[in-house]
Coordinates of C-alpha atoms in Angstrom, one line a residue:
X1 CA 0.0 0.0 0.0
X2 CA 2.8 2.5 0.9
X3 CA 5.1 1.8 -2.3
X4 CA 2.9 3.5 -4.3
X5 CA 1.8 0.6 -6.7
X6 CA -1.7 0.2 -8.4
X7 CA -3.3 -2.4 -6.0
X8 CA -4.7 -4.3 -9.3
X9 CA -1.6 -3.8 -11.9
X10 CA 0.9 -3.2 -10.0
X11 CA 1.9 -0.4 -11.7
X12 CA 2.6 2.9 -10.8
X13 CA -1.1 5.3 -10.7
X14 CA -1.7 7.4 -13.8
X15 CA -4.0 9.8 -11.4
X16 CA -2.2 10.0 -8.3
X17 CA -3.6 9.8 -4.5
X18 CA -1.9 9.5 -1.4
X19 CA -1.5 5.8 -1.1
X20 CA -0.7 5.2 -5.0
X21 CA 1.6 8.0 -6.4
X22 CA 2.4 8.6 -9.5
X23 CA 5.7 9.1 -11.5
X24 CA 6.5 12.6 -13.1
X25 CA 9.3 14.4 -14.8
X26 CA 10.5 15.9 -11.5
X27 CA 10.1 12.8 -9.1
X28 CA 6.7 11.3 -7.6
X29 CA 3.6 13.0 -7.6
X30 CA 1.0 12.4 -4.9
X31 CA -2.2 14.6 -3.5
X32 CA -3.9 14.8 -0.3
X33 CA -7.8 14.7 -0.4
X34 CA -9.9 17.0 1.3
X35 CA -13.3 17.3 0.9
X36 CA -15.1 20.6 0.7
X37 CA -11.3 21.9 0.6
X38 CA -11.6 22.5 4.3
X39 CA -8.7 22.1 6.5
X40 CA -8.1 22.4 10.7
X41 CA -5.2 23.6 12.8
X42 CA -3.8 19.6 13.1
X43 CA -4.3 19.1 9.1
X44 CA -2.4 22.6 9.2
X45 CA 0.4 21.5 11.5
X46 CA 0.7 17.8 9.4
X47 CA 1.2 18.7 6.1
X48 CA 3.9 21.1 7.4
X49 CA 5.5 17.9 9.3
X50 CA 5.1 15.9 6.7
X51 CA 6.8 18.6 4.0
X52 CA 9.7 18.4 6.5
X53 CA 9.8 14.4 6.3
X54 CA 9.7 14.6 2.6
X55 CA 12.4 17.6 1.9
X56 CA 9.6 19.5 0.3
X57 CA 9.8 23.3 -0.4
X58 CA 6.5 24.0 -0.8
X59 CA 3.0 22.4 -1.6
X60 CA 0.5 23.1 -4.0
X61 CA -3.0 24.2 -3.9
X62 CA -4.7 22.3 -6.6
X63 CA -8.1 23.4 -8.8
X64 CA -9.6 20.9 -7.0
X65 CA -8.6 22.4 -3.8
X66 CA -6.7 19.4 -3.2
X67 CA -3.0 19.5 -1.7
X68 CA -0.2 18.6 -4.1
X69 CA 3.1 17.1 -3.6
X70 CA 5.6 17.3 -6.5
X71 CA 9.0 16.0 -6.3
X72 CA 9.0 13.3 -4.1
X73 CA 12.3 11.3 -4.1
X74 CA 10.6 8.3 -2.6
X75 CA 7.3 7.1 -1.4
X76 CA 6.0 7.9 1.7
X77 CA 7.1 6.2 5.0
X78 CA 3.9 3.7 6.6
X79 CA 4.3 5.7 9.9
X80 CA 3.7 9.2 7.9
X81 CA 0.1 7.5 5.9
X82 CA -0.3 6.5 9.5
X83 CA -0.3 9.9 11.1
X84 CA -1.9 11.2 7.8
X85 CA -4.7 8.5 8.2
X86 CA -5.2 9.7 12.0
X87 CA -5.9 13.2 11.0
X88 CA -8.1 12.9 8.2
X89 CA -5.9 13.7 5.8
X90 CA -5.8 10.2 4.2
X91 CA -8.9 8.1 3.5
X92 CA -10.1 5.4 5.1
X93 CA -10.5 3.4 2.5
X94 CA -7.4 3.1 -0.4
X95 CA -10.0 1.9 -3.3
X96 CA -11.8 5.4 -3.2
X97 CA -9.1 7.8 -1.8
X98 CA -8.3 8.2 -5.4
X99 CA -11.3 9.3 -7.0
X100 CA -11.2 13.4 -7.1
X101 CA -11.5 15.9 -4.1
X102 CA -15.2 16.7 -3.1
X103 CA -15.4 20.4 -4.9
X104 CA -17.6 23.1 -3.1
X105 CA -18.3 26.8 -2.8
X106 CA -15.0 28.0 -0.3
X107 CA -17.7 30.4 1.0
X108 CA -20.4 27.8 1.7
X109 CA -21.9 28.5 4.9
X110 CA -20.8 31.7 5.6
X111 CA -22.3 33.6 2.4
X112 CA -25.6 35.4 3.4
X113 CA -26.7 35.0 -0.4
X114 CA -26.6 31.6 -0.1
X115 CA -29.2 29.3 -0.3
X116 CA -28.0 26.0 1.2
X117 CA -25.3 25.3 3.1
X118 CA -24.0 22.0 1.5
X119 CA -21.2 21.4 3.9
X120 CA -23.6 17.9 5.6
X121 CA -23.7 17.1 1.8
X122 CA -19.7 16.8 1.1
X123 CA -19.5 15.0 4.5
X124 CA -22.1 12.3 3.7
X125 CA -20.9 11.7 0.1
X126 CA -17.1 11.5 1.5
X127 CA -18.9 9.0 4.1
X128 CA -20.5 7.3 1.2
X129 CA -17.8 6.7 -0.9
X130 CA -15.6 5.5 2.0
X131 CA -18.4 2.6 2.7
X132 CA -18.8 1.5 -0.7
X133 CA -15.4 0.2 -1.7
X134 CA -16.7 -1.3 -5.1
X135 CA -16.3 2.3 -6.5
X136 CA -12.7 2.1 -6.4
X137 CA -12.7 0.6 -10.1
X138 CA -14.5 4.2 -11.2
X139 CA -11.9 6.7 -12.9
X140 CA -9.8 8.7 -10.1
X141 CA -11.2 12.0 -12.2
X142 CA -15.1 11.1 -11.1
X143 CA -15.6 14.4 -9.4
X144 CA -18.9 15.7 -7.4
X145 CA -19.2 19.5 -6.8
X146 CA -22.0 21.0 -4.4
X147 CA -22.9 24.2 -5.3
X148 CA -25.5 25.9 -2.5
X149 CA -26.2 29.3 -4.9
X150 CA -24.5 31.9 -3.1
X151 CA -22.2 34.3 -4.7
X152 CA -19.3 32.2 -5.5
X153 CA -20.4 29.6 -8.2
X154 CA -18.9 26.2 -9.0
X155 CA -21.3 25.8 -11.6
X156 CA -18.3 26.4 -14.1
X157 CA -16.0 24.0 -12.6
X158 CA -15.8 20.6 -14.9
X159 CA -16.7 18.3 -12.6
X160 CA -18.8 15.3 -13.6
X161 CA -21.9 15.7 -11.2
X162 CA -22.7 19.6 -9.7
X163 CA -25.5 19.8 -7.4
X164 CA -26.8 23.3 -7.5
X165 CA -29.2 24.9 -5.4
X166 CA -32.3 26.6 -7.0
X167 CA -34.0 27.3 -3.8
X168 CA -33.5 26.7 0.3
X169 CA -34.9 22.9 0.0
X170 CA -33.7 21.9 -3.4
X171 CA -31.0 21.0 -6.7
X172 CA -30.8 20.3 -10.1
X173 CA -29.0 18.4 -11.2
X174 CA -26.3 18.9 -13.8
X175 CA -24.0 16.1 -15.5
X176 CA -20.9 15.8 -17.8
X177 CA -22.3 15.2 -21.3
X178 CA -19.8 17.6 -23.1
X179 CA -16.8 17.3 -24.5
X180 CA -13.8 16.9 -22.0
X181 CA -13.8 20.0 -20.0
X182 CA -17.5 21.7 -20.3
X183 CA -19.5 22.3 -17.4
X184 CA -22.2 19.8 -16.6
X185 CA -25.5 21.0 -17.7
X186 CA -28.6 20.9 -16.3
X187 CA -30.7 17.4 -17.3
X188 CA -34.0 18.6 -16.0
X189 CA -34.0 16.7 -12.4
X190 CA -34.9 18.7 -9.2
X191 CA -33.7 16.6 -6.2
X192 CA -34.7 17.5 -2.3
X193 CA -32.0 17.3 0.0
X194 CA -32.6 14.0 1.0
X195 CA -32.5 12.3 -2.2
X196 CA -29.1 13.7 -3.1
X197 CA -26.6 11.3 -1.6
X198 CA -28.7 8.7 -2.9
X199 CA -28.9 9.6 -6.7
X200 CA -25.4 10.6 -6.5
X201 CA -25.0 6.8 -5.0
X202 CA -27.3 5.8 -8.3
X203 CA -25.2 7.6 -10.4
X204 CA -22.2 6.5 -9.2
X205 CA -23.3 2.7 -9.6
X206 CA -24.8 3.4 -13.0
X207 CA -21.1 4.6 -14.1
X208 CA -19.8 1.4 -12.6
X209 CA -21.9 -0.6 -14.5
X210 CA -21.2 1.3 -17.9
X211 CA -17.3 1.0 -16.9
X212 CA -17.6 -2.9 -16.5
X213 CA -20.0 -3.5 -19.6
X214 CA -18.0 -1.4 -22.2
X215 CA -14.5 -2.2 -20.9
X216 CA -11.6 -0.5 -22.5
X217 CA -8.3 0.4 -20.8
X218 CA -8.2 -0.4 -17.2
X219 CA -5.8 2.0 -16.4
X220 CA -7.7 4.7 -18.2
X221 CA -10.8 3.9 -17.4
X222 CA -13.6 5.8 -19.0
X223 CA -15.2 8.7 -17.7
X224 CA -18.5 9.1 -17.0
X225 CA -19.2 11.7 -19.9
X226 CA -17.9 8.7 -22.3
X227 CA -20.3 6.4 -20.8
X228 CA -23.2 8.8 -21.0
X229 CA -21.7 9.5 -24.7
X230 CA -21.9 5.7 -25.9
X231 CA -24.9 4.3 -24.1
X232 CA -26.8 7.4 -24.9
X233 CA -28.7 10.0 -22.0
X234 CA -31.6 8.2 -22.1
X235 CA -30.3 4.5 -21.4
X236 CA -27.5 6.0 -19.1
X237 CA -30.7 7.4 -17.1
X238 CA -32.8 4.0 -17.2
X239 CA -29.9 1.8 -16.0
X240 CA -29.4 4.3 -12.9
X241 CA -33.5 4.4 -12.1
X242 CA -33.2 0.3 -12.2
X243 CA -29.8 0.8 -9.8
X244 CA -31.4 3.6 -7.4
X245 CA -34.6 1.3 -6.6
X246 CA -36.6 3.8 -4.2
X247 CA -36.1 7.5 -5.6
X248 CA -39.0 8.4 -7.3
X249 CA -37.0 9.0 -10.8
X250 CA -37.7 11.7 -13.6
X251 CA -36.1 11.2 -16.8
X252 CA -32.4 12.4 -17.7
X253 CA -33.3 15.6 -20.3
X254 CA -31.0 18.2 -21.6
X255 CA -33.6 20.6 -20.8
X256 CA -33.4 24.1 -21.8
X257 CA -35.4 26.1 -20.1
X258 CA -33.9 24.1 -16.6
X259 CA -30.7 25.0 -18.0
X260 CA -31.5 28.6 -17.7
X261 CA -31.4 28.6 -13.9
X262 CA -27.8 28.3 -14.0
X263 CA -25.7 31.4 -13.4
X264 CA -23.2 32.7 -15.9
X265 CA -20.0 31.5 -15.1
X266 CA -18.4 32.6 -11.8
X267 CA -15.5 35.0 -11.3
X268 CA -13.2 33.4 -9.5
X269 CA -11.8 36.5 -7.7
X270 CA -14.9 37.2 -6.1
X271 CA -14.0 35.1 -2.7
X272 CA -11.0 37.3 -2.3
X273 CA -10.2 40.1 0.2
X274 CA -12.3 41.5 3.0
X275 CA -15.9 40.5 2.9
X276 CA -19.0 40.2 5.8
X277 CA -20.5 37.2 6.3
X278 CA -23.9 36.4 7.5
X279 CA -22.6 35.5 10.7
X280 CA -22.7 39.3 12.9
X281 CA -19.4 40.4 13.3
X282 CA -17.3 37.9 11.7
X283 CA -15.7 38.1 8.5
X284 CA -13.9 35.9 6.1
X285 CA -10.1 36.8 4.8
X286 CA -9.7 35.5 1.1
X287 CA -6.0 35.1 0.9
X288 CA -4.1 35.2 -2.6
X289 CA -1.5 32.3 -3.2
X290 CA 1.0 32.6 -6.6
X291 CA 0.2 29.4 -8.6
X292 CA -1.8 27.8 -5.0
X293 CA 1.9 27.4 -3.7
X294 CA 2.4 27.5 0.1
X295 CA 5.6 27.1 2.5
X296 CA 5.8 25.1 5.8
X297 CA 6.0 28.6 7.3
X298 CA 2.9 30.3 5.6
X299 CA 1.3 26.9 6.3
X300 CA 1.9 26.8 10.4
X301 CA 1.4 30.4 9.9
X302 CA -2.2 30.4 8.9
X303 CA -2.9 27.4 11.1
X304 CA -1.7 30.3 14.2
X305 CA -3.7 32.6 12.8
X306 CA -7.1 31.5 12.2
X307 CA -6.4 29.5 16.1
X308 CA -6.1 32.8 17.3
X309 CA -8.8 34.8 14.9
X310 CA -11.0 32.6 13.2
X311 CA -12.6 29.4 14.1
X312 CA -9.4 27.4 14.2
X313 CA -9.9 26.6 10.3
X314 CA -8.6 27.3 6.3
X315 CA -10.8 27.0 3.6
X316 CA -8.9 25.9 0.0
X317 CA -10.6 26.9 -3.0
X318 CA -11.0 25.3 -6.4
X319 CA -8.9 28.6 -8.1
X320 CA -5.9 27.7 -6.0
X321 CA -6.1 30.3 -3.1
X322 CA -7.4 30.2 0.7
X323 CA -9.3 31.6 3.0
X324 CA -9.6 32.5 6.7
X325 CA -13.0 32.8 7.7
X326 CA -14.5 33.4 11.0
X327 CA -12.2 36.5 11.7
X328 CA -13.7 38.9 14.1
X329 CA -14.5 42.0 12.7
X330 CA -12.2 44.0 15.0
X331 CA -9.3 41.3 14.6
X332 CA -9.5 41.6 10.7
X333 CA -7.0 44.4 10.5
X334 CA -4.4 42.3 12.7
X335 CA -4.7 39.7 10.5
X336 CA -4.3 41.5 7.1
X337 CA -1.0 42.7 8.9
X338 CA -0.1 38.9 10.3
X339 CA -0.4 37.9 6.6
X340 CA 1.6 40.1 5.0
X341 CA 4.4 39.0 7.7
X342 CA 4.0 35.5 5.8
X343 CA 4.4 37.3 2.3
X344 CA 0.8 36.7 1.4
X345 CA -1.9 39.7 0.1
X346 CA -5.0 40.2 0.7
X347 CA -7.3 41.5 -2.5
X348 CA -7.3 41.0 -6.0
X349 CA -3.7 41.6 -8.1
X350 CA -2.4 39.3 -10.9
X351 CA -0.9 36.5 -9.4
X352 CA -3.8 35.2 -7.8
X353 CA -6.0 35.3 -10.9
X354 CA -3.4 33.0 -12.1
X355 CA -3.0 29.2 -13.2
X356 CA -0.8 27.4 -14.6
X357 CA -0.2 23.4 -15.1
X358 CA 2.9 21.5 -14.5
X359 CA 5.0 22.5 -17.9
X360 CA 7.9 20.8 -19.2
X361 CA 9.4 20.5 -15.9
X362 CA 7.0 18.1 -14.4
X363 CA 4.9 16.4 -16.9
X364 CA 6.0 14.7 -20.4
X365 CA 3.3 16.4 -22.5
X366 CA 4.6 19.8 -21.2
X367 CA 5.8 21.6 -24.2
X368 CA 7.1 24.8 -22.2
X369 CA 8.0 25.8 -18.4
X370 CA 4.8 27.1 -17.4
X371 CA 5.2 27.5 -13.7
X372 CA 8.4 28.8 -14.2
X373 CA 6.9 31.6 -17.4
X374 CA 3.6 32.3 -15.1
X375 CA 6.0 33.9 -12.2
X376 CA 7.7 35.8 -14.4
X377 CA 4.2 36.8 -16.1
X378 CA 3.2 37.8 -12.4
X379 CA 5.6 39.6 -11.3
X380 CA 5.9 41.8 -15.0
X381 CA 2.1 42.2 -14.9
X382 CA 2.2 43.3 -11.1
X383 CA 5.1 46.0 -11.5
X384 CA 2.7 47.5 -14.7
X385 CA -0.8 48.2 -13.2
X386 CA -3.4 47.1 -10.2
X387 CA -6.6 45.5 -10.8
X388 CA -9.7 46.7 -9.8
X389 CA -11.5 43.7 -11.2
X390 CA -10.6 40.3 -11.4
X391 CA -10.1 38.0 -14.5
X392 CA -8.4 34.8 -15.1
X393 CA -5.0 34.0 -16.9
X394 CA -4.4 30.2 -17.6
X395 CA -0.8 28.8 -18.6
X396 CA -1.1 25.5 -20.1
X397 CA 2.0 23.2 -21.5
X398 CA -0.3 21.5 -24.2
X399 CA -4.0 20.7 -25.3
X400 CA -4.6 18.6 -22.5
X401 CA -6.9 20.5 -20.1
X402 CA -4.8 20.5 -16.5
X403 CA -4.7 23.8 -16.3
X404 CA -8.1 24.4 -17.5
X405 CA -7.1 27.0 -20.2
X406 CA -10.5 27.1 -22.3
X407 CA -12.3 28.5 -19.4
X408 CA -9.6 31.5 -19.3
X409 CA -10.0 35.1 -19.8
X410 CA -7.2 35.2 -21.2
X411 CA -5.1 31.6 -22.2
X412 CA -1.7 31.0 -23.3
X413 CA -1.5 27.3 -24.9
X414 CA 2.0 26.0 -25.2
X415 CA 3.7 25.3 -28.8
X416 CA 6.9 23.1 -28.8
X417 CA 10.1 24.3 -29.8
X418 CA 10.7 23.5 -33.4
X419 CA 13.8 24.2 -36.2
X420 CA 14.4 27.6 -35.2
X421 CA 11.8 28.8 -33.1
X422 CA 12.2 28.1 -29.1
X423 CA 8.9 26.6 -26.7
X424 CA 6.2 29.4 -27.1
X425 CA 2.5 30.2 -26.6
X426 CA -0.6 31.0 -28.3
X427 CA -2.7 33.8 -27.1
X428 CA -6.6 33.2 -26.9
X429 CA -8.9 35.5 -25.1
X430 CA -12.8 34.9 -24.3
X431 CA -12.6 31.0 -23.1
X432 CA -16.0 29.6 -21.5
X433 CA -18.7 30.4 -23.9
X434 CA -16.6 29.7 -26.3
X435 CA -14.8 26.7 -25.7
X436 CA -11.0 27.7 -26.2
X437 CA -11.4 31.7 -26.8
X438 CA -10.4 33.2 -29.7
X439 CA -7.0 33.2 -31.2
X440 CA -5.0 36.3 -31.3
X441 CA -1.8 35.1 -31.8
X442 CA -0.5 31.4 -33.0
X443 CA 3.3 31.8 -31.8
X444 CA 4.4 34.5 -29.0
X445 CA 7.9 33.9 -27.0
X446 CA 7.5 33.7 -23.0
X447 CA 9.0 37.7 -23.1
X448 CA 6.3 38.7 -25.9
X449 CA 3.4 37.3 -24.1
X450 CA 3.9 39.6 -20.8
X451 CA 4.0 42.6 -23.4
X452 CA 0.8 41.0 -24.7
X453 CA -0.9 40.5 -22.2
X454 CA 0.4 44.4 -20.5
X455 CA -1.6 45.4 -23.6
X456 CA -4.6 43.5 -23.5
X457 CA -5.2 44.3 -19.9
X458 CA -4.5 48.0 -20.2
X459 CA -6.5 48.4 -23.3
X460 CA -9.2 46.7 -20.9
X461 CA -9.0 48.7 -18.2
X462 CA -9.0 52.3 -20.8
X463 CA -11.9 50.9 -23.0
X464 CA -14.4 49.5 -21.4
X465 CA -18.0 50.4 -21.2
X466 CA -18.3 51.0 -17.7
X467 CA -15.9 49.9 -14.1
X468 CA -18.3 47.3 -13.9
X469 CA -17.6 45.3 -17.5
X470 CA -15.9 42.2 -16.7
X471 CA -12.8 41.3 -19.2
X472 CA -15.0 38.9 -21.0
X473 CA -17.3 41.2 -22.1
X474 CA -14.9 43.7 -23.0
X475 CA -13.2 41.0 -25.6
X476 CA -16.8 39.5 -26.5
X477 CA -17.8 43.0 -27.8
X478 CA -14.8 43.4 -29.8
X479 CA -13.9 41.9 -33.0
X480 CA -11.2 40.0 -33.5
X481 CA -9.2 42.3 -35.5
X482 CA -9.7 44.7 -33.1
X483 CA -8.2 42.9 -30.7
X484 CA -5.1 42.2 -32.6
X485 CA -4.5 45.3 -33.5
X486 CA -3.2 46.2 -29.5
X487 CA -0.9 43.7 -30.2
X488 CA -0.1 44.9 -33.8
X489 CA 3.5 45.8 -32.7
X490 CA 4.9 42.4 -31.2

């Protein structure tokens, strides 16, 4: 179990988890689960232990608000799964550590727009999946987000199955039927709270049945948007009424006017900075993180802080940043000044609004050093203006979606290095509604795309309709050669 080894094959994981790492360009790869992204003092207070046991200079905030660990020289010691198992850091159950991190509002709870607090739900579908072992032959990417309709959305966020809220005592549901990548959409089903573990459960057995009848790869194993692709919505939704037995089951429709319930697509640096919550005279701290990285030292750090502040917990959110919530309103200014001691910011700037995948130096598909490009991006963009809205700038090393580049504002897209020419980017703006953006530029250097970029932000911030028009509009309102022509010069 410890020597990282698929438990079937015997062969190293392909999608990491805690007890099965996996083997990258720069050493072993392994994440930590947490569900609902939430983390206490003692989870704090491990991972830095455990960063010290491993030789690790930092760990990674993932888009799943997972915890990543990149460069391991060796797999980890029994006694440290041990101690992680004791905390709650490591599951229960090895057959579904694996399967992707429980993704939720970071704000859940504590947002006074909200309309359910879905925290109960993450825990009894963690509980779920730890009591039904059998679901350890799904894909480790099978991922489940709760959305409870407050003001930070995960409705955007390609997970297979999103729960959102469309009232105080009800979802709809919305599945994976895209291409790899989209949101789910809504297929027409309104679920109470009660029923939602167990049609998620349905689901999840459905899935297993597709995976087992169709076969393929078992280390790839197919994705629940592949089943729903071959069998079809309609049979996909009849074998998971047969499975579910006692729900009271509505047929699996793409339905339209369902569909329009769902809010446009979130921003993500909406959870960031100073904000009230509905609980009087507390407020949460949204805390910025370059590319989700923290130290043992920021780590212990905001472990002492929110013991002392907050509620004695850190909340990791799906766009790679945290939060402190629970800060006493009189306390918040203490704290702004206890973070900046750890070199973290409070607000919206660049860096924060940035993602970026693994790149060459971690991963074999990587065509250019994206983490190591995106800091330089960062601090260029940062020493040129301030924001006074957020938007989103994705790095990613190839097509593969890691770093989730066709949701982006703004996306550079990595292009080899060929006879002549070194690894560069394309430059697409407008990702979302329209899958990967549209292409600006087919070739731009590293240095060229932080002039780009300079330009497309300050011709943003001079040209838009109003303070209040998002980035996305701004490019969506603007032809294409209109667009190029800012960057008519590089």
């Amino acid at each position: 179990m410890g020597k990282g080894l698929d438990l079937v094959s015997g062969e190293r994981a392909i999608c990491p988890d805690i007890y099965h790492p996996a083997v990258a360009r720069d050493g072993l790869l392994t994440r930590l689960r947490i569900p609902g992204g939430e983390l206490n003092v003692e989870q704090c207070y491990a991972i830095s232990d455990l960063m010290a046991a491993t030789d690790l200079d930092y760990v990674q905030v993932t888009n799943r608000a997972n915890i990543q660990l990149r460069g391991l020289t060796q797999d980890l010691d029994p006694s440290l799964l041990t101690k992680l198992t004791d905390c709650g850091l490591a599951g229960a159950s090895t057959a579904t550590d694996g399967i992707r991190n429980i993704m939720t509002s970071p704000t859940t709870g504590i947002d006074a727009t909200e309309l359910i607090d879905v925290r109960p739900l993450v825990a009894a579908w963690d509980e779920y999946l730890v009591g039904h072992p059998d679901l350890g032959v799904l894909s480790n990417k099978f991922s489940v987000g709760f959305d409870g309709g407050g003001s930070v959305s995960i409705l955007d966020r390609p997970n297979d199955i999103t729960l959102l809220a469309v009232s105080d005592r009800e979802f709809l549901l919305h599945l994976a039927i895209g291409m790899r990548g989209d949101a789910p959409v809504s297929v027409g089903v309104r679920l109470a709270v009660a029923d939602c573990v167990p049609m998620l459960g349905a689901i999840a057995q459905g899935y297993r049945q597709g995976i087992e009848d169709l076969g393929g790869d078992p280390r790839r194993k197919l994705r629940l948007r592949q089943v729903i692709e071959v069998w079809g919505l309609a049979k996909f939704g009849q074998v998971v009424s047969e499975v579910s037995g006692s729900l009271d089951f509505p047929e699996f429709v793409v339905n339209p006017s369902a569909t329009s319930l769902a809010r446009a697509t979130a921003v993500s640096g909406e959870h960031l900075g100073v904000w009230l919550q509905k609980q009087v005279g507390l407020s949460s701290v949204g805390v910025s993180l370059l590319l989700g990285r923290l130290n043992s030292f920021q780590i212990e750090g905001l472990a002492a802080i929110s013991q002392r502040y907050g509620s004695g917990t850190i909340r990791l959110t799906p766009w790679q940043n945290a939060l402190v919530p629970d800060v006493r309103d009189e306390a918040v200014g203490v704290v702004r000044g206890l973070l900046a001691d750890l070199g973290l910011s409070v607000g919206v700037n660049v860096h924060e609004l940035l993602t970026a995948c693994a790149g060459a130096s971690g991963c074999q598909f990587g065509a250019t050093d994206t983490q190591g490009d995106a800091i330089e991006l960062a601090n260029y963009l940062e020493s040129k203006f301030k924001l006074d809205r957020p938007l989103n700038i994705h790095v990613s090393g190839c097509d593969k979606s890691c770093a989730q580049h066709y949701q982006a504002d703004i996306a550079l897209w990595g292009c080899p290095e060929t006879a002549g020419r070194v690894g560069g980017y394309r430059l697409c703006v407008g990702g979302g509604t329209e899958r990967f953006g549209r292409e600006l530029r087919d070739y731009l250097t590293p240095a060229e795309t932080r002039i780009a970029i300079d330009r497309l932000i300050h011709a943003y911030q001079e040209q838009r309709a109003s303070p209040q028009e998002s980035f996305h509009a701004f490019t969506s309102r603007k032809s294409l050669a209109q667009l190029q022509q800012v960057l008519h010069a590089i």
